[in-house]
């Protein structure tokens, strides 16, 4: 994992001093509200229903056990004992006092963490695949490039005041687990016909009010041109992105209004002028790659026989392994998901004592590292098969072993009315009701892979438009209603969900979900046809009919 | 109006002349509209500056830059970040070596960035403490990117 050098550390230390001064000046009335707002947002501080919310950067989702322990102590000392993992691999605290945010930043800086550019109209945290470096379908580890991009984005002097926020994601595997096509820039590591590895570049994707699938702007970009090409895109966006209407300010709108061909031409023209100046040398790439070297795997891990025994003799363990672990590129290892989707707790929340235990488990079993997934769970990526049983028991003891990864109850859910001042709907409550409807695990497993995403308003923080089932809270004359969409996906087969029909009322939403699932079970060819495939094959017709017939 | 130039507090000799008012000053800044209309007359002025608004297309004035000792980048609102790109390109692409000045609604907390992209002078509001603004240019002693200054 990347370790800060003196320069990295100096920079975040100086940031703490700067933000402390900005906050003190604000509290003394020396900075007007609108200006401080921009400054605090660039440091991840929103002002919400109850208190400020602080969003801490989780660089491409990778955290050390030491960092996780620090999150636990911050949750204890400055918050109400928990934090929330977001869809962009960041960490949110819901209750810090504004005056104490600088102290929190100082604590974070002591473990090489910060909240720089986690909000605001600037270059945001770069996200990636939670299985980076261990996935069996990976061409190359994307994290070194994420780190190179991270450094480039931090306090970039030219791009600190963009028309709107700007998000970049990098994937190095065949299966896109990082929703790259829904980012302002998505990068896929790919191989060209000469066997060289470079990037396929997508531009103009995004979620929110106007979900758009990114388009390929460059089918193959040599690695050495990574930063110059990003710089060219950002420069064109900074100059020509709309600033008259914040809902039209994302690069997706610029691409749509100008057309891809014209934007590509502009970007290429800009790029031609700068590409020689900003080349990434192979040595620089190597230097960063060195920091992501594989840990010391035990090559005899696969010899262990206890694992097969336990699988054969403990059905609950076998179920957990089946649903909550993933294949690893090293024989004898698996990646284990930590489910933050227990039926009785808000999706993505994690308590301080869970965090402490997770840090210990990471030290004990997984080289001291934890990853955050974009579906709001965690991963211990390097577990020896011989350790899986112990790990499972220990995760179960802290309510983190619900065997539901990628299943109906592994919902992405935004904070909604519970915390967010923009919300129309209590998303967390809806998730809870759906959980109560789907109370049998066997039923959940029978439903197979299913992504349900719930956002409390049009901003779409929970990616409802790319959920296999998307649920969106809308306000109708002060009453909560829910708009349902079907057939979205954020993976390689990216798609935006189609509206089922008129919005349904709060008391109907959980029953409607139940109906949709029943229709799926009736319609699927067999158990191997997942929900999304059935929706694509039969269309929304049968789902619509059943839903509105009974309502 | 206070002015910071090259990190020093100084007296501002320059005056922005509103369009269609007489050009009565020694150091004159004019708008792009006026420059385009009165180019012949204006090019005879010894100390001439040009004010650019964020919607300018730099390419269109690239060949005129030699007429100006100063380019003023005016911020109608502090959130409009186009001037950051303009400053950088004026320096690195168009080779402008005169003074680049920020004016308008920019804030102290932006001068670190502005300084890095090549802005050399800052017009301040009366409320602002010039010493602290200068200090803010040193908020960070390290950085990651190529830049002009
Ligand atoms: C309660 C505090 C929150 C507030 C006030 C908030 C506000 C917003 C707003 C205004 C947008 C729309 C931006 C746009 O359309 O350009 C947005 C988008 C987004 N938010 Fe949140 N959000 C909050 C919490 C969260 C949480 C907890 C998550 C993760 C679970 C999250 C993840 C996202 C994502 C992924 C997007 C969409 C990204 C895109 O458009 O590409 N937000 N948020
Ligand atoms: S989707 Fe809306 S309600 Fe939910 S967190 Fe985002 S802004 Fe708030």
XYZ file of C-alpha atoms and ligand atoms in Angstrom:
751
model
C 0.000 0.000 0.000
C 1.199 3.495 -0.745
C 3.155 5.041 2.127
C 3.395 8.796 2.376
C 6.784 10.357 1.882
C 7.814 13.617 3.549
C 6.213 15.682 0.842
C 2.844 13.925 1.108
C 2.888 14.295 4.876
C 3.923 17.939 4.791
C 1.113 18.702 2.409
C -1.623 17.248 4.579
C -0.136 18.761 7.730
C -0.190 22.158 6.069
C -3.754 21.507 5.002
C -4.793 21.006 8.606
C -3.283 24.368 9.522
C -4.950 26.047 6.564
C -8.390 24.590 7.235
C -8.135 25.391 10.935
C -7.422 28.993 10.052
C -10.274 29.123 7.520
C -12.714 27.703 10.048
C -11.585 30.066 12.790
C -11.956 33.010 10.446
C -15.443 31.817 9.543
C -16.456 31.403 13.171
C -15.192 34.912 13.873
C -17.313 36.214 11.007
C -14.344 37.067 8.793
C -15.369 34.864 5.868
C -18.885 35.222 4.466
C -21.119 32.143 4.357
C -20.993 31.609 0.610
C -17.199 31.699 0.498
C -16.698 29.492 3.524
C -19.222 27.089 2.033
C -16.951 26.547 -0.972
C -13.939 26.137 1.282
C -15.543 23.681 3.664
C -16.997 21.627 0.824
C -13.533 21.210 -0.635
C -12.737 19.694 2.670
C -15.731 17.381 2.745
C -17.810 19.349 5.244
C -21.517 19.568 4.421
C -23.970 21.206 6.753
C -26.826 18.764 7.223
C -30.058 18.240 9.114
C -28.471 17.678 12.500
C -24.870 18.673 12.255
C -22.085 19.024 9.746
C -21.197 15.896 7.872
C -17.524 15.165 7.316
C -16.493 13.048 4.343
C -13.046 11.541 4.630
C -11.200 10.341 1.546
C -10.632 6.615 1.171
C -8.063 6.660 -1.626
C -9.331 4.093 -4.150
C -10.898 2.343 -1.193
C -7.699 1.092 0.415
C -7.257 1.462 4.169
C -4.663 0.131 6.601
C -5.682 -1.379 9.922
C -4.120 1.617 11.610
C -6.353 3.918 9.601
C -9.411 1.829 10.410
C -8.562 2.075 14.123
C -8.282 5.808 13.744
C -11.735 5.934 12.146
C -12.999 3.991 15.151
C -11.476 6.418 17.613
C -12.830 9.401 15.708
C -16.285 7.800 15.720
C -15.958 7.409 19.489
C -14.468 10.763 20.346
C -16.122 13.105 17.874
C -19.248 11.344 16.676
C -21.928 9.029 17.973
C -19.918 5.859 17.727
C -20.272 4.977 14.063
C -19.338 6.010 10.552
C -20.757 5.382 7.098
C -19.039 3.983 4.017
C -20.101 5.598 0.765
C -20.487 4.483 -2.830
C -17.287 6.312 -3.711
C -15.212 4.377 -1.201
C -15.157 7.298 1.218
C -16.049 7.469 4.890
C -18.639 9.788 6.375
C -19.146 11.011 9.909
C -22.597 12.376 10.564
C -22.269 14.247 13.817
C -19.018 16.144 14.218
C -19.092 19.711 15.520
C -17.757 22.220 13.023
C -15.279 23.689 15.534
C -13.774 20.257 16.009
C -13.385 19.338 12.349
C -9.825 20.754 12.284
C -8.958 18.489 15.224
C -10.376 15.515 13.362
C -8.261 16.445 10.354
C -5.218 16.520 12.578
C -6.032 13.041 13.842
C -6.494 11.841 10.275
C -3.229 13.398 9.161
C -1.426 11.366 11.813
C -2.377 8.219 9.860
C -1.877 9.607 6.353
C -5.513 10.480 5.764
C -7.366 13.635 4.845
C -10.659 15.022 3.588
C -9.221 17.082 0.750
C -11.535 17.481 -2.232
C -14.104 14.975 -1.002
C -16.828 17.403 -1.990
C -17.183 20.667 -3.876
C -16.671 21.538 -7.519
C -13.261 20.026 -7.864
C -11.405 16.835 -8.700
C -12.675 14.173 -6.315
C -11.320 11.000 -4.809
C -10.352 8.526 -7.520
C -12.129 5.211 -7.095
C -11.291 1.693 -8.148
C -12.027 -2.000 -7.944
C -12.218 -3.438 -4.434
C -10.526 -6.595 -5.735
C -7.628 -4.696 -7.317
C -4.441 -6.697 -7.193
C -6.132 -9.991 -6.290
C -8.881 -10.434 -8.877
C -8.535 -13.394 -11.198
C -9.885 -11.420 -14.140
C -7.362 -8.609 -13.799
C -5.040 -7.421 -16.528
C -3.052 -5.140 -14.261
C -3.398 -3.612 -10.816
C -5.144 -0.244 -11.294
C -4.093 1.219 -7.932
C -0.701 2.603 -8.921
C -2.479 4.670 -11.571
C -5.078 5.746 -9.040
C -2.282 6.953 -6.788
C -0.614 8.816 -9.641
C -3.958 10.431 -10.401
C -4.555 11.136 -6.711
C -1.367 13.141 -6.485
C -2.130 14.998 -9.685
C -5.596 15.967 -8.458
C -4.624 17.192 -4.995
C -4.617 21.004 -5.039
C -4.208 21.108 -8.787
C -3.817 24.876 -9.133
C -5.709 25.172 -12.393
C -8.660 22.922 -11.624
C -9.711 23.843 -8.102
C -12.788 25.805 -9.221
C -14.426 23.680 -11.871
C -17.976 24.167 -13.142
C -18.981 21.124 -11.085
C -17.538 18.124 -9.296
C -15.366 15.772 -11.288
C -14.978 12.074 -10.627
C -12.507 9.584 -12.024
C -12.542 5.788 -11.657
C -10.025 3.197 -12.825
C -10.571 -0.500 -13.439
C -7.967 -3.085 -14.370
C -10.169 -6.155 -14.644
C -12.492 -7.684 -17.211
C -15.527 -7.138 -15.027
C -15.993 -3.490 -14.183
C -16.586 -3.404 -10.439
C -15.951 0.328 -10.182
C -18.884 1.713 -12.200
C -16.347 3.446 -14.422
C -18.883 4.176 -17.137
C -20.753 6.363 -14.691
C -17.864 8.653 -13.944
C -16.820 11.917 -15.547
C -13.780 9.992 -16.687
C -13.607 6.202 -16.590
C -10.360 4.398 -17.309
C -10.052 0.720 -18.206
C -6.683 -0.923 -18.439
C -6.704 -2.756 -21.763
C -4.269 -4.440 -24.094
C -3.829 -3.269 -27.675
C -3.057 -5.398 -30.702
C 0.687 -5.160 -29.980
C 0.203 -6.546 -26.498
C 0.885 -3.198 -24.840
C -1.182 -2.214 -21.853
C -2.787 1.202 -21.810
C -6.101 2.843 -21.066
C -9.442 2.874 -22.753
C -10.859 6.253 -21.801
C -14.545 6.929 -21.232
C -15.843 10.425 -20.767
C -19.092 12.046 -19.764
C -20.675 9.379 -17.630
C -22.479 10.304 -14.465
C -25.436 9.628 -12.243
C -27.480 12.158 -10.343
C -30.466 13.831 -11.973
C -29.460 13.074 -15.501
C -27.845 9.656 -15.582
C -25.609 9.202 -18.617
C -23.401 6.318 -19.714
C -19.862 7.415 -20.517
C -18.672 7.222 -24.129
C -15.314 6.019 -25.362
C -13.275 9.072 -26.220
C -9.999 7.230 -26.678
C -9.906 3.493 -27.328
C -6.236 3.241 -26.404
C -4.120 5.724 -24.491
C -0.493 4.934 -23.819
C 0.360 4.927 -20.132
C 2.922 7.651 -20.505
C 0.205 10.024 -21.666
C -2.156 9.426 -18.771
C -1.721 12.768 -17.033
C -1.434 14.910 -20.139
C -4.641 13.453 -21.495
C -6.464 13.980 -18.217
C -5.111 17.506 -18.121
C -6.381 18.168 -21.644
C -9.868 16.909 -20.788
C -9.977 18.962 -17.618
C -8.784 22.094 -19.353
C -11.463 21.862 -22.007
C -14.052 21.158 -19.338
C -12.887 24.025 -17.161
C -13.107 26.433 -20.078
C -16.271 25.222 -21.760
C -18.332 23.410 -19.140
C -21.538 25.310 -18.420
C -21.469 27.589 -15.416
C -24.905 29.132 -15.838
C -26.907 26.245 -14.414
C -25.543 23.812 -11.878
C -27.717 21.002 -13.163
C -26.131 21.351 -16.583
C -22.596 21.885 -15.447
C -21.232 18.340 -15.467
C -19.004 17.255 -18.330
C -21.729 14.834 -19.433
C -23.823 17.826 -20.514
C -20.893 19.441 -22.317
C -20.326 16.199 -24.216
C -24.005 15.872 -24.977
C -24.498 19.436 -26.127
C -21.340 19.684 -28.206
C -21.351 16.067 -29.368
C -18.574 13.571 -28.748
C -16.815 14.181 -32.048
C -16.443 17.886 -31.455
C -15.301 17.477 -27.869
C -12.793 14.844 -28.906
C -11.394 17.195 -31.493
C -11.002 19.984 -28.984
C -9.420 17.709 -26.413
C -7.046 16.188 -28.938
C -5.986 19.622 -30.117
C -5.259 20.680 -26.560
C -3.525 17.403 -25.828
C -1.239 17.745 -28.835
C 0.108 20.954 -27.327
C 0.914 19.524 -23.910
C 1.559 15.801 -24.260
C 5.320 16.097 -24.522
C 5.512 18.165 -21.345
C 3.644 15.897 -18.992
C 4.943 12.460 -19.846
C 4.904 9.811 -17.171
C 8.230 8.016 -17.213
C 8.391 4.231 -16.853
C 10.551 4.831 -13.764
C 7.838 6.927 -12.153
C 5.238 4.269 -12.824
C 7.585 1.606 -11.504
C 8.305 3.593 -8.371
C 4.611 3.790 -7.537
C 3.984 0.172 -8.534
C 6.667 -0.841 -6.045
C 4.399 0.434 -3.313
C 1.666 -1.969 -4.367
C 3.798 -5.084 -4.449
C 1.888 -8.243 -3.588
C 2.223 -9.202 0.088
C 4.177 -12.300 1.124
C 1.732 -14.987 0.188
C 2.357 -18.457 1.550
C 2.627 -20.605 -1.475
C 1.660 -23.712 0.441
C -1.655 -22.193 1.550
C -3.455 -24.424 -0.916
C -2.171 -27.568 0.812
C -4.506 -27.010 3.731
C -7.283 -29.591 4.014
C -9.225 -28.204 6.946
C -11.047 -25.803 4.655
C -12.604 -28.546 2.553
C -13.621 -30.371 5.734
C -15.273 -27.338 7.216
C -17.068 -26.607 3.966
C -18.416 -30.108 3.839
C -19.494 -30.164 7.454
C -20.815 -26.728 8.189
C -23.600 -25.585 5.928
C -23.712 -22.038 7.300
C -20.021 -21.604 6.687
C -20.359 -22.999 3.182
C -23.181 -20.551 2.490
C -21.087 -17.653 3.670
C -18.123 -18.752 1.550
C -20.362 -19.096 -1.462
C -21.893 -15.657 -1.207
C -19.369 -13.535 0.636
C -15.993 -14.588 -0.702
C -14.372 -14.217 -4.095
C -11.713 -16.139 -5.960
C -8.151 -14.959 -5.521
C -5.355 -15.050 -8.061
C -3.197 -17.010 -5.620
C -4.255 -20.613 -5.021
C -5.222 -21.214 -1.443
C -6.398 -17.659 -0.835
C -9.776 -15.980 -1.114
C -11.027 -12.427 -0.746
C -13.660 -12.118 1.977
C -16.410 -9.540 2.038
C -17.441 -7.947 5.302
C -21.149 -7.355 4.904
C -22.281 -3.996 6.255
C -25.809 -4.956 5.275
C -27.124 -6.796 8.281
C -30.919 -6.582 8.141
C -31.181 -4.600 11.348
C -28.602 -1.892 10.666
C -28.489 0.993 8.186
C -26.704 -0.043 4.973
C -23.058 0.984 4.988
C -22.888 1.979 8.653
C -20.160 0.587 10.861
C -19.772 1.040 14.605
C -16.550 1.901 16.383
C -16.298 -1.519 18.000
C -16.895 -3.239 14.647
C -14.179 -1.036 13.136
C -11.732 -1.990 15.875
C -12.445 -5.681 15.419
C -12.156 -5.371 11.640
C -8.753 -3.722 12.072
C -7.644 -6.601 14.304
C -8.919 -9.172 11.814
C -7.085 -7.381 9.017
C -3.872 -7.580 11.030
C -4.397 -11.167 11.948
C -5.505 -12.542 8.594
C -5.076 -10.092 5.741
C -1.740 -8.271 5.869
C -3.269 -5.349 7.776
C -5.358 -4.022 4.914
C -9.037 -3.380 4.358
C -10.819 -2.277 1.193
C -14.066 -0.357 0.816
C -16.426 -1.424 -1.963
C -18.596 0.878 -4.013
C -21.583 -1.090 -2.763
C -20.834 0.007 0.785
C -19.244 -3.139 2.135
C -15.663 -3.923 3.129
C -13.236 -6.556 1.896
C -10.359 -8.418 3.482
C -8.645 -9.347 0.271
C -5.996 -11.887 1.194
C -7.379 -14.627 3.405
C -5.756 -18.032 3.497
C -8.349 -20.738 3.029
C -7.274 -22.266 6.317
C -8.259 -19.037 8.080
C -11.653 -18.554 6.487
C -13.555 -20.507 9.096
C -12.124 -18.527 12.021
C -12.634 -15.312 10.166
C -16.238 -16.184 9.442
C -16.936 -16.899 13.109
C -15.342 -13.659 14.193
C -17.222 -11.646 11.590
C -20.420 -13.352 12.587
C -19.807 -12.330 16.190
C -19.843 -8.657 15.160
C -22.870 -8.991 12.853
C -20.782 -8.632 9.696
C -21.279 -12.056 8.160
C -24.767 -11.800 6.691
C -24.329 -13.982 3.587
C -25.885 -11.495 1.199
C -23.147 -9.917 -0.933
C -24.613 -9.022 -4.324
C -28.035 -10.264 -3.206
C -31.366 -8.550 -2.668
C -30.607 -7.339 0.836
C -27.175 -5.971 -0.094
C -28.854 -2.684 -0.919
C -27.079 0.555 -1.643
C -28.880 3.178 0.317
C -28.280 6.874 0.888
C -28.781 8.515 4.290
C -32.088 10.053 3.191
C -34.291 11.923 5.631
C -32.388 10.569 8.602
C -29.492 12.925 7.889
C -29.739 14.654 4.590
C -31.412 18.027 4.237
C -32.108 17.453 0.552
C -34.028 14.223 1.096
C -37.621 13.549 0.097
C -37.655 10.106 1.580
C -36.457 8.001 4.475
C -34.321 5.642 2.434
C -32.959 3.818 5.469
C -36.496 3.060 6.612
C -37.383 1.707 3.179
C -34.318 -0.540 3.200
C -35.428 -1.824 6.587
C -38.935 -2.579 5.365
C -37.611 -4.421 2.337
C -35.373 -6.406 4.632
C -38.363 -7.343 6.769
C -40.242 -8.492 3.672
C -37.301 -10.622 2.584
C -36.768 -12.163 5.978
C -35.852 -15.648 4.826
C -32.234 -16.052 3.757
C -33.140 -19.025 1.590
C -35.524 -16.835 -0.339
C -32.860 -14.161 -0.739
C -30.419 -16.761 -2.032
C -33.002 -18.170 -4.396
C -33.409 -14.692 -5.899
C -29.755 -14.778 -6.883
C -27.732 -11.756 -7.912
C -29.794 -8.676 -7.424
C -28.894 -5.073 -6.909
C -31.437 -2.849 -5.241
C -30.419 0.793 -4.906
C -32.382 3.372 -2.926
C -31.918 7.140 -3.091
C -33.870 9.664 -1.097
C -33.963 12.265 -3.874
C -33.089 13.087 -7.472
C -29.413 13.577 -6.658
C -29.145 9.850 -6.752
C -26.377 9.308 -4.232
C -27.275 5.623 -4.034
C -27.094 5.047 -7.806
C -30.754 4.074 -8.059
C -30.752 4.643 -11.809
C -28.256 1.792 -12.273
C -29.846 -0.591 -9.782
C -31.378 -3.775 -11.176
C -34.210 -2.384 -9.112
C -33.922 1.337 -8.459
C -35.994 3.145 -5.881
C -36.145 6.899 -5.833
C -37.875 8.980 -3.195
C -39.995 11.776 -4.663
C -42.009 14.402 -2.940
C -45.647 14.821 -3.904
C -47.220 17.703 -2.038
C -45.228 16.997 1.074
C -45.824 13.241 0.993
C -43.178 10.597 0.305
C -43.638 8.607 -2.893
C -41.365 6.178 -4.658
C -40.447 5.906 -8.282
C -39.293 2.414 -9.278
C -36.980 1.579 -12.187
C -35.905 -1.799 -13.519
C -32.966 -3.076 -15.520
C -30.148 -0.679 -14.657
C -26.542 -1.814 -14.402
C -23.236 -0.147 -13.608
C -21.028 -2.958 -14.863
C -19.730 -3.637 -18.378
C -23.292 -3.928 -19.670
C -24.008 -0.430 -18.335
C -27.647 0.566 -18.569
C -30.010 3.055 -17.043
C -33.108 1.574 -15.490
C -36.482 1.951 -17.124
C -39.408 3.409 -15.210
C -41.893 0.853 -14.063
C -44.825 3.269 -14.028
C -46.363 5.861 -11.713
C -44.723 6.346 -8.316
C -46.039 4.239 -5.458
C -46.869 5.351 -1.945
C -44.749 4.740 1.126
C -46.856 1.897 2.451
C -46.821 0.205 -0.949
C -43.125 0.270 -1.703
C -42.047 -2.854 0.181
C -45.031 -4.884 -1.081
C -44.295 -3.709 -4.632
C -40.726 -4.948 -4.370
C -42.085 -8.270 -3.196
C -44.373 -8.409 -6.253
C -41.501 -7.640 -8.603
C -39.512 -10.487 -7.123
C -42.415 -12.883 -7.480
C -42.815 -11.915 -11.120
C -39.138 -12.634 -11.609
C -39.425 -16.068 -10.035
C -42.352 -16.865 -12.310
C -40.706 -15.533 -15.423
C -37.137 -16.743 -15.166
C -36.149 -19.615 -17.421
C -34.400 -21.360 -14.580
C -32.344 -20.623 -11.496
C -29.388 -19.658 -13.612
C -31.119 -16.722 -15.194
C -30.513 -13.746 -12.931
C -33.035 -10.988 -12.341
C -31.356 -8.542 -14.725
C -31.304 -11.059 -17.572
C -34.977 -11.847 -17.064
C -35.894 -8.157 -17.105
C -33.928 -7.713 -20.291
C -35.504 -10.732 -21.900
C -39.145 -10.167 -21.002
C -39.145 -6.376 -20.698
C -40.902 -4.492 -17.956
C -44.383 -5.438 -19.189
C -45.083 -8.404 -16.888
C -43.663 -6.522 -13.909
C -45.758 -3.507 -14.628
C -48.923 -5.463 -15.104
C -48.665 -7.271 -11.797
C -47.623 -4.213 -9.829
C -50.397 -1.943 -10.939
C -53.055 -4.643 -11.079
C -52.876 -5.179 -7.377
C -52.329 -1.552 -6.441
C -7.456 50.128 -3.469
C -4.614 48.022 -2.059
C -2.427 46.084 -4.384
C -0.089 43.191 -3.871
C 2.550 42.799 -6.526
C 5.229 40.158 -6.438
C 4.243 39.452 -2.846
C 4.767 43.085 -1.759
C 2.183 45.672 -0.843
C 2.479 48.548 -3.283
C 0.759 51.557 -4.695
C -1.470 50.842 -7.661
C -0.714 53.105 -10.605
C -3.141 51.461 -12.945
C -6.679 52.617 -13.571
C -9.418 50.675 -15.254
C -11.208 53.014 -17.608
C -14.874 52.253 -18.006
C -15.923 51.944 -21.654
C -16.926 55.181 -23.352
C -15.291 57.398 -20.725
C -12.176 59.495 -21.438
C -8.796 57.802 -21.277
C -7.426 60.122 -18.609
C -4.608 58.349 -16.768
C -1.007 57.314 -17.272
C -1.514 53.638 -16.713
C -4.658 52.548 -18.451
C -6.571 49.296 -18.355
C -9.310 48.861 -20.947
C -11.905 46.243 -21.699
C -11.607 43.806 -24.563
C -14.586 45.451 -26.259
C -12.861 48.797 -26.179
C -9.591 47.343 -27.373
C -11.356 45.882 -30.359
C -13.129 49.107 -31.174
C -10.308 51.547 -30.613
C -7.316 49.441 -31.285
C -5.433 51.940 -33.425
C -5.687 54.746 -30.972
C -5.059 52.551 -27.952
C -1.919 50.994 -29.348
C -0.208 54.366 -29.105
C -0.595 54.443 -25.331
C 2.630 53.746 -23.508
C 1.276 51.899 -20.479
C -1.633 49.813 -21.554
C -3.392 46.984 -19.783
C -6.252 44.714 -20.852
C -9.060 43.425 -18.687
C -10.285 39.931 -19.531
C -13.549 38.457 -18.387
C -13.837 34.695 -17.919
C -15.651 34.100 -21.214
C -12.728 35.315 -23.326
C -11.239 33.045 -25.992
C -7.538 33.566 -25.436
C -6.631 32.380 -28.884
C -8.402 35.359 -30.386
C -6.158 37.849 -28.617
C -2.932 35.875 -28.679
C -1.448 38.051 -31.398
C -2.302 41.266 -29.592
C -0.560 40.477 -26.349
C 2.574 42.442 -27.178
C 0.545 45.637 -26.841
C -0.052 45.094 -23.151
C 2.112 45.453 -20.099
C -0.590 44.063 -17.904
C -3.447 41.585 -18.215
C -6.158 41.849 -15.624
C -8.200 38.698 -14.995
C -11.463 39.867 -13.586
C -13.522 37.534 -11.343
C -17.255 38.317 -11.528
C -17.689 35.531 -8.945
C -15.004 33.652 -7.089
C -16.372 30.289 -8.222
C -15.640 30.972 -11.873
C -12.394 29.076 -12.320
C -11.723 29.837 -15.977
C -9.237 32.555 -15.065
C -6.969 29.902 -13.551
C -6.616 28.307 -16.953
C -6.261 31.694 -18.629
C -3.384 32.712 -16.396
C -1.604 29.449 -16.945
C -1.987 29.579 -20.712
C -0.974 33.223 -20.922
C 2.284 32.233 -19.291
C 3.034 28.831 -20.715
C 1.453 28.940 -24.143
C 1.333 32.561 -25.181
C 4.539 33.640 -23.500
C 3.100 36.679 -21.778
C 5.755 38.064 -19.435
C 4.037 41.195 -18.145
C 2.073 41.471 -14.959
C -1.009 39.268 -14.638
C -3.407 40.684 -12.124
C -6.415 39.159 -10.375
C -9.301 41.455 -9.545
C -12.925 41.235 -8.571
C -14.490 38.621 -6.340
C -11.552 36.224 -5.838
C -10.688 35.451 -2.233
C -7.634 35.124 -0.087
C -7.980 31.363 -0.011
C -7.475 31.244 -3.772
C -4.240 33.188 -4.012
C -2.098 30.108 -3.428
C -3.497 28.587 -6.617
C -3.489 31.861 -8.535
C 0.105 32.492 -7.664
C 1.016 29.043 -8.931
C -0.657 29.513 -12.295
C 1.210 32.742 -12.903
C -0.801 35.600 -11.436
C 1.659 38.180 -10.124
C -0.533 40.909 -8.684
C -3.724 41.011 -6.687
C -6.190 43.828 -6.226
C -7.662 43.603 -2.764
C -10.881 44.658 -1.181
C -10.385 47.209 1.557
C -11.477 44.770 4.218
C -8.774 42.302 3.423
C -5.564 42.214 5.344
C -2.817 42.386 2.751
C -0.189 40.775 4.971
C -2.404 37.763 5.511
C -3.129 37.497 1.818
C 0.579 37.388 1.111
C 0.955 34.772 3.783
C -1.729 32.643 2.116
C 0.430 32.399 -0.976
C 2.636 30.227 1.210
C -0.113 28.023 2.620
C 1.700 25.056 1.140
C 5.409 24.540 0.839
C 5.057 21.511 -1.439
C 2.995 20.606 -4.467
C 2.431 17.805 -6.935
C 1.890 19.403 -10.305
C 3.812 21.220 -12.928
C 2.819 24.827 -12.904
C 4.042 28.168 -14.088
C 5.224 29.967 -11.015
C -26.252 13.495 3.676
C -25.336 13.972 2.955
C -25.300 14.043 1.455
C -25.602 15.109 0.687
C -26.067 16.475 1.134
C -25.366 14.723 -0.672
C -25.560 15.569 -1.750
C -25.415 15.184 -3.041
C -25.779 15.975 -4.171
C -26.352 17.366 -4.110
C -25.521 15.245 -5.279
C -25.807 15.639 -6.706
C -24.669 16.066 -7.441
C -24.918 16.164 -8.932
O -25.992 15.771 -9.409
O -24.020 16.612 -9.598
C -24.943 14.023 -4.855
C -24.519 13.024 -5.692
C -23.901 11.878 -5.255
N -23.684 11.492 -3.954
Fe -24.346 12.457 -2.335
N -24.936 13.449 -0.699
C -24.886 12.987 0.576
C -24.526 11.738 1.002
C -24.015 10.774 0.149
C -23.707 9.449 0.558
C -23.853 8.886 1.948
C -23.234 8.820 -0.539
C -22.847 7.388 -0.669
C -23.566 6.426 -0.195
C -23.228 9.756 -1.612
C -22.789 9.492 -2.874
C -23.076 10.281 -3.968
C -22.842 9.869 -5.319
C -22.152 8.600 -5.756
C -23.398 10.875 -6.126
C -23.597 10.868 -7.607
C -22.409 10.938 -8.387
C -22.625 11.314 -9.832
O -23.535 12.082 -10.122
O -21.842 10.832 -10.614
N -23.730 10.931 -1.156
N -24.896 14.010 -3.487
S -29.830 10.988 -2.731
Fe -30.686 12.888 -2.027
S -31.475 12.310 -0.048
Fe -30.019 10.796 -0.536
S -28.129 11.531 0.366
Fe -28.171 12.163 -1.770
S -28.924 14.201 -1.668
Fe -29.468 13.247 0.256
